[in-house]
Short mmCIF file of C-alpha atoms and ligand atoms in Angstrom, two decimals:
data_model
loop_
_atom_site.label_atom_id
_atom_site.label_comp_id
_atom_site.label_asym_id
_atom_site.label_seq_id
_atom_site.Cartn_x
_atom_site.Cartn_y
_atom_site.Cartn_z
CA MET G 1 -0.17 0.03 -0.20
CA GLU G 2 3.02 2.49 1.20
CA ASN G 3 4.43 2.22 -2.55
CA GLN G 4 1.44 2.58 -4.36
CA LYS G 5 0.42 5.51 -2.30
CA LEU G 6 4.05 7.13 -3.24
CA ALA G 7 3.47 6.07 -6.75
CA ASN G 8 0.32 8.20 -6.92
CA THR G 9 1.41 10.99 -4.87
CA HIS G 10 0.96 14.10 -7.11
CA ASP G 11 2.52 17.51 -7.27
CA GLN G 12 -0.24 19.31 -6.39
CA LYS G 13 -0.78 20.01 -2.61
CA CYS G 14 -3.58 19.89 -0.55
CA ARG G 15 -5.70 23.08 -0.65
CA ILE G 16 -6.14 22.94 3.13
CA CYS G 17 -2.84 21.59 4.69
CA ASN G 18 -0.01 21.71 2.00
CA SER G 19 0.49 18.07 1.99
CA SER G 20 1.06 16.12 -1.02
CA LEU G 21 -2.18 14.81 -2.56
CA ILE G 22 -2.51 11.17 -3.67
CA LYS G 23 -4.36 10.62 -6.58
CA LEU G 24 -7.84 8.70 -6.63
CA LEU G 25 -9.19 8.89 -9.89
CA ASP G 26 -8.97 10.24 -13.33
CA PHE G 27 -11.96 11.38 -15.19
CA GLY G 28 -10.23 12.53 -18.29
CA ARG G 29 -10.57 15.74 -20.26
CA GLN G 30 -13.78 17.81 -19.07
CA PRO G 31 -15.35 20.67 -19.88
CA LEU G 32 -17.27 23.54 -17.81
CA GLY G 33 -19.85 21.41 -15.80
CA ASN G 34 -22.51 24.46 -16.36
CA GLY G 35 -20.81 25.41 -19.48
CA PHE G 36 -23.43 25.06 -21.89
CA LEU G 37 -22.83 26.63 -25.01
CA ASN G 38 -23.93 27.51 -28.68
CA ARG G 39 -22.68 25.81 -31.74
CA VAL G 40 -20.30 28.80 -32.65
CA ASP G 41 -18.56 28.57 -29.61
CA PHE G 42 -17.48 24.78 -30.00
CA LYS G 43 -14.27 25.31 -31.41
CA GLU G 44 -13.28 27.93 -28.22
CA GLU G 45 -14.44 25.40 -25.50
CA TYR G 46 -12.41 25.05 -22.75
CA PHE G 47 -11.29 21.63 -21.26
CA TYR G 48 -9.03 20.55 -18.29
CA GLN G 49 -7.67 17.19 -16.97
CA MET G 50 -10.51 16.36 -14.14
CA GLU G 51 -8.50 14.45 -11.41
CA ILE G 52 -9.48 13.64 -7.89
CA GLY G 53 -6.73 13.72 -5.03
CA TYR G 54 -6.75 12.68 -1.24
CA SER G 55 -4.91 14.45 1.86
CA ASN G 56 -4.16 11.75 4.41
CA THR G 57 -3.52 14.61 6.83
CA SER G 58 -6.36 17.13 6.17
CA LYS G 59 -8.66 13.96 5.17
CA MET G 60 -10.07 16.02 2.63
CA VAL G 61 -10.98 14.73 -0.91
CA GLN G 62 -10.58 17.23 -3.65
CA LEU G 63 -9.99 18.03 -7.41
CA ILE G 64 -6.35 17.96 -8.07
CA LYS G 65 -6.80 21.04 -10.85
CA GLN G 66 -9.94 23.25 -10.60
CA PRO G 67 -10.65 25.87 -13.44
CA GLU G 68 -10.32 29.45 -12.55
CA PRO G 69 -13.55 30.75 -10.50
CA GLU G 70 -14.00 33.38 -12.91
CA LYS G 71 -14.59 30.98 -15.68
CA MET G 72 -17.43 29.15 -13.50
CA PHE G 73 -19.36 32.29 -11.95
CA HIS G 74 -20.24 35.21 -14.09
CA ASP G 75 -23.13 37.12 -15.56
CA GLU G 76 -24.53 34.17 -17.61
CA TYR G 77 -24.24 31.52 -14.80
CA ALA G 78 -26.92 28.81 -15.67
CA PHE G 79 -27.92 27.52 -12.24
CA PHE G 80 -30.65 28.90 -10.81
CA SER G 81 -31.55 27.58 -7.54
CA SER G 82 -35.39 27.88 -7.56
CA THR G 83 -35.83 25.76 -10.46
CA SER G 84 -36.86 22.84 -8.06
CA LYS G 85 -39.92 23.11 -5.76
CA ASN G 86 -38.27 20.61 -3.40
CA MET G 87 -35.28 22.70 -2.64
CA SER G 88 -37.58 26.10 -2.38
CA ARG G 89 -39.05 24.11 0.54
CA HIS G 90 -36.14 22.76 1.73
CA PHE G 91 -34.75 26.36 2.11
CA GLU G 92 -38.02 27.93 3.48
CA GLU G 93 -37.29 24.89 6.35
CA PHE G 94 -33.76 25.93 6.77
CA ALA G 95 -34.53 29.56 7.18
CA GLU G 96 -36.89 28.89 9.83
CA SER G 97 -34.62 26.41 11.71
CA VAL G 98 -31.90 29.44 12.07
CA ILE G 99 -34.68 31.77 13.09
CA GLN G 100 -36.14 29.65 15.55
CA SER G 101 -32.42 28.52 16.68
CA GLU G 102 -30.80 29.49 20.44
CA TYR G 103 -27.63 30.95 18.14
CA ILE G 104 -29.32 33.97 16.78
CA ASP G 105 -30.01 37.47 18.59
CA LYS G 106 -33.92 37.59 19.02
CA LYS G 107 -33.71 41.68 19.22
CA SER G 108 -31.69 42.81 16.59
CA PRO G 109 -30.31 39.37 14.51
CA PHE G 110 -28.09 39.99 11.40
CA VAL G 111 -27.23 37.19 8.64
CA ILE G 112 -25.02 36.44 5.94
CA GLU G 113 -25.33 34.00 3.24
CA LEU G 114 -22.43 32.84 0.81
CA GLY G 115 -23.45 32.36 -2.73
CA CYS G 116 -27.08 32.96 -2.15
CA ASN G 117 -27.62 32.73 -5.85
CA ASP G 118 -31.50 33.73 -6.82
CA GLY G 119 -32.30 34.22 -3.28
CA ILE G 120 -33.84 31.20 -2.36
CA LEU G 121 -33.03 31.22 1.22
CA LEU G 122 -32.35 34.74 2.25
CA LYS G 123 -35.81 36.04 0.85
CA HIS G 124 -37.08 34.46 3.81
CA PHE G 125 -35.19 36.68 6.24
CA SER G 126 -35.99 39.54 3.99
CA SER G 127 -40.05 39.20 4.03
CA ARG G 128 -39.39 38.72 8.35
CA GLY G 129 -37.73 42.43 8.00
CA ILE G 130 -34.35 40.58 9.42
CA LYS G 131 -30.90 42.49 8.26
CA HIS G 132 -29.01 40.10 5.77
CA LEU G 133 -26.48 39.98 3.02
CA GLY G 134 -25.91 38.10 0.41
CA ILE G 135 -22.53 37.56 -1.05
CA GLU G 136 -23.00 36.63 -4.94
CA PRO G 137 -20.38 36.73 -7.49
CA SER G 138 -22.34 35.69 -10.68
CA GLU G 139 -24.52 38.88 -11.63
CA ASN G 140 -27.53 37.54 -13.20
CA VAL G 141 -28.43 34.93 -10.22
CA ALA G 142 -27.67 37.83 -7.81
CA LYS G 143 -30.18 40.37 -10.07
CA GLU G 144 -32.67 37.59 -9.50
CA ALA G 145 -32.40 37.81 -5.46
CA ASN G 146 -32.81 41.45 -5.73
CA LYS G 147 -36.24 41.17 -7.02
CA HIS G 148 -36.90 39.46 -4.04
CA ASP G 149 -35.46 42.40 -1.70
CA VAL G 150 -32.77 40.43 -1.09
CA ASN G 151 -29.23 42.76 -0.34
CA THR G 152 -26.57 41.61 -2.10
CA VAL G 153 -22.80 42.25 -2.37
CA CYS G 154 -21.80 40.74 -6.20
CA GLU G 155 -18.05 39.63 -5.42
CA PHE G 156 -16.22 36.39 -4.40
CA PHE G 157 -15.64 36.17 -0.66
CA SER G 158 -12.55 36.55 0.89
CA GLU G 159 -10.84 37.57 3.91
CA ASN G 160 -10.50 40.95 2.42
CA LEU G 161 -14.04 41.26 1.48
CA ALA G 162 -14.86 40.38 5.08
CA ASP G 163 -13.15 43.56 6.45
CA LYS G 164 -15.17 45.60 4.02
CA ILE G 165 -18.43 44.10 4.79
CA LEU G 166 -17.15 44.46 9.04
CA LYS G 167 -16.67 47.85 8.36
CA GLU G 168 -19.81 48.52 6.50
CA TYR G 169 -22.30 46.03 8.59
CA GLY G 170 -21.09 44.82 11.63
CA LYS G 171 -20.88 41.40 12.93
CA VAL G 172 -23.10 38.53 12.50
CA ASP G 173 -25.27 36.18 14.57
CA SER G 174 -25.23 33.17 11.72
CA PHE G 175 -22.82 33.16 8.85
CA LEU G 176 -24.76 30.49 6.12
CA ALA G 177 -23.83 28.83 3.08
CA ALA G 178 -25.28 26.15 1.13
CA ASN G 179 -23.58 24.19 -1.88
CA VAL G 180 -20.75 26.96 -2.10
CA MET G 181 -18.23 26.16 0.55
CA CYS G 182 -17.46 23.11 -1.25
CA HIS G 183 -16.83 25.49 -4.28
CA ILE G 184 -14.30 27.75 -3.09
CA PRO G 185 -10.52 26.68 -3.48
CA ASN G 186 -8.59 28.82 -1.06
CA LEU G 187 -10.79 28.00 1.95
CA ASN G 188 -8.61 29.00 4.82
CA ASP G 189 -8.72 32.53 3.74
CA VAL G 190 -12.83 32.06 3.73
CA VAL G 191 -12.59 30.70 7.16
CA LYS G 192 -10.18 33.66 8.42
CA GLY G 193 -12.92 35.89 6.97
CA ILE G 194 -15.84 34.27 8.70
CA LYS G 195 -13.74 34.40 12.14
CA LYS G 196 -13.89 37.78 11.84
CA LEU G 197 -17.35 38.24 10.92
CA ILE G 198 -19.18 36.00 13.73
CA LYS G 199 -20.02 37.38 16.86
CA PRO G 200 -18.23 35.61 19.86
CA LYS G 201 -21.49 33.58 19.95
CA GLY G 202 -21.84 33.42 16.42
CA VAL G 203 -21.99 30.50 14.31
CA VAL G 204 -21.18 29.49 10.78
CA VAL G 205 -24.07 27.04 9.65
CA PHE G 206 -23.51 25.40 5.95
CA GLU G 207 -24.48 22.01 3.88
CA ASP G 208 -22.94 20.42 1.19
CA PRO G 209 -22.81 17.37 -0.73
CA TYR G 210 -21.54 14.55 1.80
CA LEU G 211 -18.72 12.28 0.64
CA GLY G 212 -20.08 9.35 2.89
CA ASP G 213 -23.22 9.24 0.59
CA VAL G 214 -20.97 9.67 -2.19
CA ILE G 215 -19.11 6.71 -1.44
CA ASP G 216 -21.75 4.61 -0.53
CA LYS G 217 -23.91 5.69 -3.44
CA THR G 218 -21.00 5.68 -6.16
CA SER G 219 -22.53 9.06 -7.20
CA TYR G 220 -19.42 10.05 -9.01
CA ASP G 221 -21.10 12.86 -10.85
CA GLN G 222 -20.99 15.08 -7.91
CA VAL G 223 -17.67 15.47 -9.20
CA TYR G 224 -17.30 18.45 -11.67
CA ASP G 225 -15.34 21.60 -11.88
CA GLU G 226 -17.49 23.71 -9.64
CA HIS G 227 -17.11 21.18 -6.58
CA VAL G 228 -13.62 21.26 -5.51
CA PHE G 229 -14.02 19.52 -2.34
CA LEU G 230 -15.99 16.57 -1.34
CA PHE G 231 -16.30 17.32 2.80
CA SER G 232 -16.87 15.04 5.61
CA ALA G 233 -16.87 16.02 9.31
CA LEU G 234 -13.49 14.60 9.46
CA SER G 235 -12.18 17.32 6.90
CA ILE G 236 -14.42 20.20 7.99
CA SER G 237 -13.61 19.37 11.40
CA TYR G 238 -9.68 19.60 10.55
CA LEU G 239 -10.13 22.67 8.27
CA PHE G 240 -11.87 24.70 11.27
CA GLY G 241 -9.93 23.31 13.96
CA LEU G 242 -6.81 25.22 12.43
CA HIS G 243 -8.49 28.30 13.14
CA ASP G 244 -9.74 27.63 16.47
CA MET G 245 -13.23 26.55 15.56
CA GLU G 246 -14.88 23.54 16.34
CA LEU G 247 -18.08 21.54 14.93
CA ILE G 248 -20.76 21.69 17.29
CA ASP G 249 -23.37 19.96 15.53
CA VAL G 250 -24.24 17.85 12.07
CA GLN G 251 -27.59 17.04 10.79
CA PRO G 252 -27.69 14.72 7.54
CA GLN G 253 -29.92 16.19 4.76
CA ASN G 254 -31.75 14.58 1.91
CA THR G 255 -30.58 17.01 -0.66
CA HIS G 256 -28.39 16.47 -3.64
CA GLY G 257 -28.43 12.93 -2.84
CA GLY G 258 -27.29 12.94 0.37
CA SER G 259 -25.81 16.39 2.33
CA MET G 260 -24.69 17.10 5.62
CA ARG G 261 -25.29 20.51 7.37
CA TYR G 262 -22.34 21.55 9.58
CA THR G 263 -22.76 24.06 12.74
CA LEU G 264 -19.26 25.43 13.78
CA ALA G 265 -18.31 28.00 16.55
CA LEU G 266 -15.51 29.47 18.13
CA LYS G 267 -13.98 26.83 20.36
CA GLY G 268 -15.25 26.58 23.64
CA SER G 269 -18.38 28.61 23.26
CA TYR G 270 -20.82 26.05 23.01
CA PRO G 271 -21.33 22.34 24.02
CA VAL G 272 -20.71 19.86 21.30
CA ASN G 273 -23.75 17.94 20.19
CA SER G 274 -23.00 14.11 20.76
CA ARG G 275 -24.19 13.35 16.95
CA VAL G 276 -20.73 15.14 16.32
CA GLU G 277 -18.64 12.28 17.95
CA ASN G 278 -21.03 9.71 16.41
CA LEU G 279 -20.72 10.77 13.13
CA ILE G 280 -16.83 10.80 13.17
CA GLU G 281 -16.86 7.12 14.25
CA LYS G 282 -19.07 6.23 11.70
CA GLU G 283 -16.93 7.64 9.19
CA LYS G 284 -14.04 6.30 10.76
CA SER G 285 -15.48 2.80 10.09
CA GLN G 286 -17.00 3.44 7.01
CA GLY G 287 -13.28 4.33 5.80
CA LEU G 288 -13.78 7.84 4.49
CA ASP G 289 -9.72 8.24 6.10
CA ASP G 290 -8.74 5.02 4.71
CA LEU G 291 -6.81 5.27 1.31
CA GLY G 292 -7.51 1.54 0.78
CA LYS G 293 -11.74 2.24 1.05
CA LEU G 294 -11.12 5.13 -1.07
CA GLN G 295 -9.33 3.35 -3.84
CA LYS G 296 -12.12 0.64 -3.82
CA PHE G 297 -14.86 3.59 -4.26
CA SER G 298 -12.59 4.28 -7.89
CA GLU G 299 -13.13 0.96 -9.09
CA ASN G 300 -16.98 1.33 -8.20
CA VAL G 301 -17.10 4.41 -10.65
CA GLU G 302 -15.17 2.51 -13.37
CA LYS G 303 -17.50 -0.15 -13.21
CA SER G 304 -20.49 2.32 -13.16
CA LYS G 305 -19.16 3.84 -15.90
CA LEU G 306 -18.73 0.36 -18.33
CA ASP G 307 -22.18 -0.56 -16.91
CA LEU G 308 -23.73 2.61 -18.22
CA ILE G 309 -22.44 2.30 -21.61
CA THR G 310 -23.10 -1.26 -22.31
CA LEU G 311 -26.86 -0.98 -21.16
CA LEU G 312 -27.35 2.51 -23.32
CA LYS G 313 -25.53 0.25 -26.52
CA ASP G 314 -27.83 -2.49 -25.74
CA LEU G 315 -30.81 -0.10 -25.74
CA LYS G 316 -29.44 1.33 -28.83
CA LYS G 317 -29.09 -2.05 -30.73
CA GLN G 318 -33.09 -2.60 -30.26
CA ASN G 319 -33.77 0.66 -31.82
CA LYS G 320 -34.72 2.18 -28.95
CA THR G 321 -34.73 6.08 -28.54
CA ILE G 322 -33.03 7.34 -25.13
CA ALA G 323 -33.13 11.02 -23.95
CA GLY G 324 -31.44 13.11 -20.96
CA TYR G 325 -33.85 14.25 -18.28
CA ALA G 326 -32.65 17.41 -16.71
CA ALA G 327 -29.63 19.35 -17.97
CA THR G 328 -27.34 19.12 -14.74
CA SER G 329 -23.61 20.06 -14.29
CA LYS G 330 -23.41 16.17 -12.74
CA SER G 331 -24.38 14.97 -16.29
CA THR G 332 -21.34 16.60 -17.86
CA THR G 333 -19.28 14.49 -15.73
CA ILE G 334 -21.14 11.49 -16.62
CA PHE G 335 -21.51 11.91 -20.14
CA ASN G 336 -17.87 13.07 -21.03
CA TYR G 337 -16.25 10.60 -18.76
CA CYS G 338 -18.22 7.65 -20.47
CA SER G 339 -18.02 9.50 -23.57
CA ILE G 340 -21.83 9.52 -24.29
CA ASP G 341 -22.69 11.60 -27.18
CA GLU G 342 -25.91 12.19 -29.83
CA ASN G 343 -25.10 8.64 -30.91
CA LEU G 344 -26.56 7.57 -27.98
CA ILE G 345 -28.56 10.39 -26.41
CA ASP G 346 -31.18 12.38 -28.66
CA TYR G 347 -31.87 15.39 -26.49
CA ILE G 348 -31.55 16.54 -22.86
CA CYS G 349 -34.52 18.11 -21.73
CA ASP G 350 -34.49 21.05 -19.03
CA THR G 351 -37.07 23.61 -17.42
CA THR G 352 -34.11 26.18 -17.37
CA PRO G 353 -34.41 29.18 -20.02
CA ILE G 354 -31.00 29.76 -20.32
CA LYS G 355 -29.78 26.37 -21.02
CA GLN G 356 -32.49 25.94 -23.83
CA GLY G 357 -31.38 26.02 -27.38
CA LYS G 358 -27.78 25.20 -26.51
CA PHE G 359 -25.52 22.31 -26.35
CA SER G 360 -24.26 20.41 -23.66
CA PRO G 361 -20.89 20.83 -22.49
CA GLY G 362 -18.10 18.59 -24.14
CA MET G 363 -20.52 16.06 -26.17
CA HIS G 364 -22.64 18.70 -27.55
CA ILE G 365 -25.98 17.08 -26.93
CA PRO G 366 -28.93 19.40 -27.75
CA VAL G 367 -30.66 20.87 -24.89
CA VAL G 368 -34.25 21.46 -25.42
CA SER G 369 -37.45 22.57 -23.46
CA HIS G 370 -39.56 20.54 -21.02
CA SER G 371 -42.42 20.70 -23.73
CA GLU G 372 -40.13 18.95 -26.47
CA PHE G 373 -40.11 15.92 -23.83
CA ILE G 374 -44.17 15.86 -23.67
CA LYS G 375 -44.29 16.26 -27.63
CA ASN G 376 -41.54 13.71 -28.49
CA PRO G 377 -40.98 11.37 -25.67
CA PRO G 378 -38.33 8.52 -25.61
CA ASP G 379 -38.46 5.21 -25.13
CA TYR G 380 -35.91 5.32 -22.27
CA ALA G 381 -34.91 8.43 -20.09
CA ILE G 382 -31.90 8.42 -17.90
CA LEU G 383 -32.86 10.63 -14.79
CA LEU G 384 -29.81 12.95 -14.68
CA ALA G 385 -31.14 14.99 -11.49
CA TRP G 386 -31.58 11.60 -9.56
CA ASN G 387 -31.53 13.84 -6.69
CA HIS G 388 -34.90 15.40 -7.47
CA ALA G 389 -36.60 11.80 -8.35
CA LYS G 390 -39.61 11.75 -6.06
CA GLU G 391 -40.25 15.37 -7.90
CA ILE G 392 -40.05 14.29 -11.28
CA MET G 393 -41.55 10.83 -11.21
CA GLN G 394 -44.49 12.58 -9.51
CA ASN G 395 -44.57 15.36 -12.45
CA GLU G 396 -43.84 12.45 -15.25
CA LYS G 397 -46.73 9.98 -14.29
CA GLU G 398 -48.12 10.60 -18.01
CA PHE G 399 -44.22 9.24 -19.54
CA THR G 400 -44.47 6.09 -17.50
CA LYS G 401 -48.08 5.28 -18.19
CA LEU G 402 -47.78 5.78 -21.73
CA GLY G 403 -44.69 2.80 -21.59
CA GLY G 404 -41.76 5.34 -21.30
CA LYS G 405 -38.81 3.63 -18.90
CA TRP G 406 -36.55 5.42 -16.62
CA ILE G 407 -32.80 4.77 -16.37
CA THR G 408 -30.38 5.74 -13.04
CA HIS G 409 -27.04 4.97 -12.40
CA VAL G 410 -27.55 5.70 -8.67
CA PRO G 411 -26.85 3.54 -6.69
CA LYS G 412 -26.40 1.36 -9.40
CA VAL G 413 -26.86 1.26 -13.21
CA GLN G 414 -30.36 -0.24 -13.92
CA ILE G 415 -33.67 0.50 -15.69
CA ILE G 416 -36.11 1.43 -12.73
CA GLU G 417 -39.25 -0.97 -13.11
N1 LIG W 501 -27.09 28.43 -2.25
C1 LIG W 501 -27.51 28.04 -3.26
C2 LIG W 501 -26.82 28.15 -4.99
C3 LIG W 501 -25.52 27.36 -5.02
S1 LIG W 501 -24.73 27.39 -6.44
C4 LIG W 501 -28.16 26.74 -3.38
O1 LIG W 501 -27.55 25.91 -2.38
O2 LIG W 501 -28.85 26.25 -4.42
C5 LIG W 501 -23.12 27.98 -5.83
C6 LIG W 501 -23.12 29.65 -5.72
O3 LIG W 501 -21.96 30.10 -5.14
C7 LIG W 501 -23.34 30.06 -6.99
O4 LIG W 501 -24.23 31.10 -7.25
C8 LIG W 501 -21.72 30.70 -7.16
O5 LIG W 501 -22.20 32.39 -8.11
C9 LIG W 501 -21.63 31.25 -5.72
N2 LIG W 501 -20.22 31.34 -5.35
C10 LIG W 501 -19.12 30.45 -6.19
N3 LIG W 501 -18.02 31.09 -5.49
C11 LIG W 501 -17.94 31.93 -4.54
C12 LIG W 501 -17.51 32.60 -3.77
N4 LIG W 501 -16.16 32.45 -3.50
N5 LIG W 501 -18.36 33.35 -2.79
C13 LIG W 501 -19.40 33.77 -2.61
N6 LIG W 501 -20.15 32.74 -3.74
C14 LIG W 501 -19.85 32.02 -4.48
P1 LIG W 502 -29.51 20.23 -9.75
O1 LIG W 502 -29.48 18.73 -9.92
O2 LIG W 502 -27.80 21.02 -9.86
O3 LIG W 502 -30.19 20.75 -8.85
O4 LIG W 502 -29.94 20.70 -11.37
C1 LIG W 502 -31.29 20.77 -11.54
C2 LIG W 502 -31.12 21.09 -12.75
O5 LIG W 502 -32.18 20.11 -13.34
C3 LIG W 502 -31.81 22.41 -13.36
O6 LIG W 502 -30.94 22.61 -14.52
C4 LIG W 502 -33.26 22.33 -13.33
C5 LIG W 502 -33.28 21.08 -13.93
N1 LIG W 502 -34.87 20.33 -13.82
C6 LIG W 502 -35.61 19.92 -14.82
O7 LIG W 502 -35.39 20.17 -15.75
N2 LIG W 502 -36.92 19.69 -14.34
C7 LIG W 502 -36.94 19.04 -12.99
O8 LIG W 502 -38.33 18.76 -12.75
C8 LIG W 502 -36.27 19.23 -11.99
C9 LIG W 502 -36.66 18.97 -10.88
C10 LIG W 502 -35.29 20.33 -12.29
#
């Protein structure tokens, strides 16, 4: 094992602790996950080598190379949070739990959210007249948040920006983030900024896709350009521990195919909930800090790829039509890693207007509106937004009634009967 570890040691250092990264898996040449594009832009399309590595010190699984943030987050960012009703409900509950929590000053509360997108979470603070601020570098989605009376700063968060916010707005009770901490490469700088911004009894509450679920479900499509990290309680404890902060609570979430909500505070300011120790023990027995177990995940991913290609090719041989359902950034990883293009998939349907009429990143499969799916239903639809399976199955009863079938790759490649 030690030799294998050395052979796979990579030049890129861990972004958290600067130790050498051990390469786990190579997904090959990949485009931007949300880089839906027009035909005229095919020639100029950006690609990079997508590989993941692991640090035995910080326990952090991470991309070895990540494209620059400005390439991914800009005024034409294609992901609008409020496209899912379930996510809207989830964030309403999240807001409610923060407002009711012991961590917030009941008289003059102030919350900040990192990556507030179209205001899906902060609008619930705004509507109650609670002082809030969203930090959102993608201008088009930030403008959407402003329409819901959400105050925003259109910049990437950093320690520098924290200094400016502190002067203008003062300290916060709760620093919130959902599906964005795992996007940011320089997390030590982010945590330094957060530490300056929170009150002595302030907390950080954030949630992201959880490494434990990714391993359990072989949901390798959680790896794409934006997701520079796959977190666990082990790696989050390590990161915040470097800054004298500690994990005081953890709460698993069903969103995004399995996420974890982490609550952190300055060391010693709150009792630590027993859920933290329990989860860390569970992670150790699952092997989230064990290189051998992580390498087994890589083998499972390679098998999943072969199974999916075999299934699609078999269906094609039987003259079946196949379409993709929802042009997710996750699907960019699957299609490029498995080399699945228009020879196998006729189109991908998606409800987001900015994606429609464009082509999928890398494989250039046409993206069409949902009404195309209704007009021209395929024999088989690959469930690319498998994390929204319940909501989609509920909406598409007619498709299955007419004989349409769903394909999923999570937790294993199969036709859903
Ligand atoms: N919180 C929303 C959006 C997640 S997508 C949800 O859970 O649905 C990630 C968002 O974070 C994008 O809108 C992106 O523009 C923003 N983002 C990316 N890097 C950031 C950074 N360094 N600081 C603040 N926001 C960032
Ligand atoms: P996500 O998996 O990153 O949340 O992305 C969801 C994508 O799926 C987004 O582009 C919208 C699309 N979508 C549909 O097209 N139809 C649906 O019913 C749902 C829930 C999502």
